[in-house]
Amino acid sequence: MELALVSLAPGLALGSFLNVVAARVPRKASIVKPASACMECKTPIGWRDNLPVVSWLILRGRCRACGTPISPLYPAVELTTALLIAACVLAFGLTGQAVVAGFFCAVLVAVSAIDLTHRIIPNRIVLPAFVIVLAAQTLLEPSPQWALGALGASGFLFLAVLAYPAGMGMGDVKLALLMGAALGKTVGVALMLGMFAALVPAIVLLALHGSKARKMGIPFGPFLALGSVVGLFFGDQLLDAYLSLLT
């Protein structure tokens, strides 16, 4: 527990960096330089205004220089990242598995933030992450389940794209590659949970807008990420519970 609490601080710092990634990667800009600045007035952000979560609260969600609102997504990314990193340390200890799990969670947070704001899942993030996670998982626990999970999950969503192109895109298919490499045999749990979670806003839109809701797309990446997080921490238990119902 103590290690998990200690990991919150670096988790917040990582979340702050992921905000930079989410803001710049879709624009194909460098994530290293220039230094962070207000997107509206271009005023550089000083250290006191760049403290994860705290600065956003102190500034009441506005730029100190021009007063432009700062999206609550920024502190949400920082806090979510910190909690997930702490959860990885708590669940797996100081192990290689915790490192892979933490990296996987960080990628999920960045991808979700980008998909929410830009409705894309960048290849520049997902494909390198897939290669890294697949190699790491295979090294830590040699097994074909990681590669098979990646191929199976991406193939399943690819068939869904062919059947209903308006429902999801190829970015979701590539994200499924990463999910399978990270989760292996439990990736099916993550996919099903993600799909069920996505039904909630879909039903709400249908109730509010009727047939027009079919033309209102919702980003699917965050729901896949949610399913992946549940699968990461509880996938084995959920899979065993499901299989026990069949026997």
PDB file of N, CA and C in Angstrom, residues 20-63:
ATOM      1  N   VAL A  20       0.343  16.626 -22.722  1.00  0.00           N
ATOM      2  CA  VAL A  20       1.149  17.182 -23.817  1.00  0.00           C
ATOM      3  C   VAL A  20       1.056  16.281 -25.040  1.00  0.00           C
ATOM      4  N   VAL A  21       1.168  14.981 -24.798  1.00  0.00           N
ATOM      5  CA  VAL A  21       1.068  14.012 -25.895  1.00  0.00           C
ATOM      6  C   VAL A  21      -0.283  14.126 -26.583  1.00  0.00           C
ATOM      7  N   ALA A  22      -1.357  14.183 -25.793  1.00  0.00           N
ATOM      8  CA  ALA A  22      -2.707  14.242 -26.353  1.00  0.00           C
ATOM      9  C   ALA A  22      -2.948  15.531 -27.122  1.00  0.00           C
ATOM     10  N   ALA A  23      -2.292  16.617 -26.712  1.00  0.00           N
ATOM     11  CA  ALA A  23      -2.492  17.903 -27.377  1.00  0.00           C
ATOM     12  C   ALA A  23      -1.667  18.024 -28.650  1.00  0.00           C
ATOM     13  N   ARG A  24      -0.499  17.403 -28.681  1.00  0.00           N
ATOM     14  CA  ARG A  24       0.427  17.647 -29.787  1.00  0.00           C
ATOM     15  C   ARG A  24       0.480  16.551 -30.846  1.00  0.00           C
ATOM     16  N   VAL A  25       0.316  15.302 -30.435  1.00  0.00           N
ATOM     17  CA  VAL A  25       0.421  14.212 -31.413  1.00  0.00           C
ATOM     18  C   VAL A  25      -0.600  14.351 -32.548  1.00  0.00           C
ATOM     19  N   PRO A  26      -1.876  14.675 -32.271  1.00  0.00           N
ATOM     20  CA  PRO A  26      -2.819  14.844 -33.391  1.00  0.00           C
ATOM     21  C   PRO A  26      -2.410  15.959 -34.360  1.00  0.00           C
ATOM     22  N   ARG A  27      -1.649  16.946 -33.862  1.00  0.00           N
ATOM     23  CA  ARG A  27      -1.180  18.030 -34.729  1.00  0.00           C
ATOM     24  C   ARG A  27       0.185  17.728 -35.322  1.00  0.00           C
ATOM     25  N   LYS A  28       0.713  16.523 -35.042  1.00  0.00           N
ATOM     26  CA  LYS A  28       2.025  16.088 -35.522  1.00  0.00           C
ATOM     27  C   LYS A  28       3.124  17.058 -35.103  1.00  0.00           C
ATOM     28  N   ALA A  29       2.986  17.570 -33.878  1.00  0.00           N
ATOM     29  CA  ALA A  29       3.974  18.478 -33.321  1.00  0.00           C
ATOM     30  C   ALA A  29       4.877  17.715 -32.360  1.00  0.00           C
ATOM     31  N   SER A  30       6.047  18.291 -32.057  1.00  0.00           N
ATOM     32  CA  SER A  30       6.981  17.670 -31.131  1.00  0.00           C
ATOM     33  C   SER A  30       6.394  17.653 -29.723  1.00  0.00           C
ATOM     34  N   ILE A  31       6.619  16.544 -29.022  1.00  0.00           N
ATOM     35  CA  ILE A  31       6.154  16.459 -27.639  1.00  0.00           C
ATOM     36  C   ILE A  31       7.245  16.898 -26.668  1.00  0.00           C
ATOM     37  N   VAL A  32       8.387  17.313 -27.195  1.00  0.00           N
ATOM     38  CA  VAL A  32       9.522  17.709 -26.369  1.00  0.00           C
ATOM     39  C   VAL A  32       9.655  19.229 -26.282  1.00  0.00           C
ATOM     40  N   LYS A  33       9.510  19.905 -27.401  1.00  0.00           N
ATOM     41  CA  LYS A  33       9.637  21.360 -27.427  1.00  0.00           C
ATOM     42  C   LYS A  33       8.660  21.921 -28.456  1.00  0.00           C
ATOM     43  N   PRO A  34       8.239  23.184 -28.302  1.00  0.00           N
ATOM     44  CA  PRO A  34       8.614  24.132 -27.243  1.00  0.00           C
ATOM     45  C   PRO A  34       7.957  23.794 -25.915  1.00  0.00           C
ATOM     46  N   ALA A  35       8.254  24.619 -24.901  1.00  0.00           N
ATOM     47  CA  ALA A  35       7.657  24.421 -23.584  1.00  0.00           C
ATOM     48  C   ALA A  35       6.153  24.649 -23.652  1.00  0.00           C
ATOM     49  N   SER A  36       5.434  24.140 -22.655  1.00  0.00           N
ATOM     50  CA  SER A  36       3.973  24.267 -22.633  1.00  0.00           C
ATOM     51  C   SER A  36       3.551  25.738 -22.622  1.00  0.00           C
ATOM     52  N   ALA A  37       2.498  26.031 -23.383  1.00  0.00           N
ATOM     53  CA  ALA A  37       1.970  27.391 -23.458  1.00  0.00           C
ATOM     54  C   ALA A  37       0.469  27.324 -23.651  1.00  0.00           C
ATOM     55  N   CYS A  38      -0.215  28.425 -23.353  1.00  0.00           N
ATOM     56  CA  CYS A  38      -1.655  28.497 -23.551  1.00  0.00           C
ATOM     57  C   CYS A  38      -1.967  28.320 -25.030  1.00  0.00           C
ATOM     58  N   MET A  39      -2.920  27.459 -25.347  1.00  0.00           N
ATOM     59  CA  MET A  39      -3.276  27.197 -26.737  1.00  0.00           C
ATOM     60  C   MET A  39      -3.892  28.419 -27.404  1.00  0.00           C
ATOM     61  N   GLU A  40      -4.452  29.347 -26.603  1.00  0.00           N
ATOM     62  CA  GLU A  40      -5.140  30.507 -27.149  1.00  0.00           C
ATOM     63  C   GLU A  40      -4.216  31.718 -27.286  1.00  0.00           C
ATOM     64  N   CYS A  41      -3.586  32.156 -26.162  1.00  0.00           N
ATOM     65  CA  CYS A  41      -2.768  33.373 -26.193  1.00  0.00           C
ATOM     66  C   CYS A  41      -1.278  33.092 -26.368  1.00  0.00           C
ATOM     67  N   LYS A  42      -0.882  31.830 -26.334  1.00  0.00           N
ATOM     68  CA  LYS A  42       0.505  31.397 -26.535  1.00  0.00           C
ATOM     69  C   LYS A  42       1.446  31.812 -25.406  1.00  0.00           C
ATOM     70  N   THR A  43       0.905  32.265 -24.284  1.00  0.00           N
ATOM     71  CA  THR A  43       1.744  32.632 -23.150  1.00  0.00           C
ATOM     72  C   THR A  43       2.343  31.373 -22.531  1.00  0.00           C
ATOM     73  N   PRO A  44       3.676  31.350 -22.348  1.00  0.00           N
ATOM     74  CA  PRO A  44       4.295  30.171 -21.713  1.00  0.00           C
ATOM     75  C   PRO A  44       3.707  29.925 -20.324  1.00  0.00           C
ATOM     76  N   ILE A  45       3.567  28.664 -19.994  1.00  0.00           N
ATOM     77  CA  ILE A  45       2.995  28.283 -18.699  1.00  0.00           C
ATOM     78  C   ILE A  45       4.118  28.100 -17.693  1.00  0.00           C
ATOM     79  N   GLY A  46       4.128  28.917 -16.630  1.00  0.00           N
ATOM     80  CA  GLY A  46       5.145  28.826 -15.600  1.00  0.00           C
ATOM     81  C   GLY A  46       4.969  27.589 -14.737  1.00  0.00           C
ATOM     82  N   TRP A  47       5.981  27.283 -13.939  1.00  0.00           N
ATOM     83  CA  TRP A  47       5.961  26.062 -13.138  1.00  0.00           C
ATOM     84  C   TRP A  47       4.791  26.048 -12.147  1.00  0.00           C
ATOM     85  N   ARG A  48       4.464  27.217 -11.594  1.00  0.00           N
ATOM     86  CA  ARG A  48       3.397  27.254 -10.588  1.00  0.00           C
ATOM     87  C   ARG A  48       2.027  26.994 -11.205  1.00  0.00           C
ATOM     88  N   ASP A  49       1.912  27.210 -12.516  1.00  0.00           N
ATOM     89  CA  ASP A  49       0.648  26.937 -13.199  1.00  0.00           C
ATOM     90  C   ASP A  49       0.659  25.596 -13.914  1.00  0.00           C
ATOM     91  N   ASN A  50       1.716  24.825 -13.650  1.00  0.00           N
ATOM     92  CA  ASN A  50       1.862  23.544 -14.337  1.00  0.00           C
ATOM     93  C   ASN A  50       1.915  22.373 -13.352  1.00  0.00           C
ATOM     94  N   LEU A  51       1.410  22.596 -12.142  1.00  0.00           N
ATOM     95  CA  LEU A  51       1.348  21.527 -11.154  1.00  0.00           C
ATOM     96  C   LEU A  51       0.117  20.676 -11.434  1.00  0.00           C
ATOM     97  N   PRO A  52       0.285  19.364 -11.581  1.00  0.00           N
ATOM     98  CA  PRO A  52      -0.855  18.502 -11.930  1.00  0.00           C
ATOM     99  C   PRO A  52      -2.032  18.677 -10.978  1.00  0.00           C
ATOM    100  N   VAL A  53      -3.210  18.837 -11.535  1.00  0.00           N
ATOM    101  CA  VAL A  53      -4.484  18.963 -10.825  1.00  0.00           C
ATOM    102  C   VAL A  53      -4.546  20.233  -9.987  1.00  0.00           C
ATOM    103  N   VAL A  54      -3.552  20.468  -9.137  1.00  0.00           N
ATOM    104  CA  VAL A  54      -3.569  21.590  -8.201  1.00  0.00           C
ATOM    105  C   VAL A  54      -3.678  22.924  -8.927  1.00  0.00           C
ATOM    106  N   SER A  55      -2.855  23.125  -9.967  1.00  0.00           N
ATOM    107  CA  SER A  55      -2.864  24.402 -10.685  1.00  0.00           C
ATOM    108  C   SER A  55      -4.214  24.657 -11.338  1.00  0.00           C
ATOM    109  N   TRP A  56      -4.817  23.626 -11.886  1.00  0.00           N
ATOM    110  CA  TRP A  56      -6.127  23.785 -12.525  1.00  0.00           C
ATOM    111  C   TRP A  56      -7.159  24.242 -11.504  1.00  0.00           C
ATOM    112  N   LEU A  57      -7.092  23.671 -10.315  1.00  0.00           N
ATOM    113  CA  LEU A  57      -8.034  24.058  -9.265  1.00  0.00           C
ATOM    114  C   LEU A  57      -7.786  25.495  -8.801  1.00  0.00           C
ATOM    115  N   ILE A  58      -6.521  25.860  -8.617  1.00  0.00           N
ATOM    116  CA  ILE A  58      -6.191  27.211  -8.160  1.00  0.00           C
ATOM    117  C   ILE A  58      -6.620  28.252  -9.192  1.00  0.00           C
ATOM    118  N   LEU A  59      -6.388  27.936 -10.459  1.00  0.00           N
ATOM    119  CA  LEU A  59      -6.740  28.871 -11.534  1.00  0.00           C
ATOM    120  C   LEU A  59      -8.219  28.795 -11.901  1.00  0.00           C
ATOM    121  N   ARG A  60      -8.945  27.905 -11.236  1.00  0.00           N
ATOM    122  CA  ARG A  60     -10.375  27.711 -11.506  1.00  0.00           C
ATOM    123  C   ARG A  60     -10.635  27.380 -12.983  1.00  0.00           C
ATOM    124  N   GLY A  61      -9.732  26.589 -13.535  1.00  0.00           N
ATOM    125  CA  GLY A  61      -9.915  26.107 -14.899  1.00  0.00           C
ATOM    126  C   GLY A  61      -9.782  27.159 -15.974  1.00  0.00           C
ATOM    127  N   ARG A  62      -8.948  28.204 -15.718  1.00  0.00           N
ATOM    128  CA  ARG A  62      -8.762  29.257 -16.726  1.00  0.00           C
ATOM    129  C   ARG A  62      -7.279  29.642 -16.840  1.00  0.00           C
ATOM    130  N   CYS A  63      -6.897  30.090 -18.021  1.00  0.00           N
ATOM    131  CA  CYS A  63      -5.535  30.574 -18.239  1.00  0.00           C
ATOM    132  C   CYS A  63      -5.303  31.828 -17.399  1.00  0.00           C
TER     133      CYS A  63
END
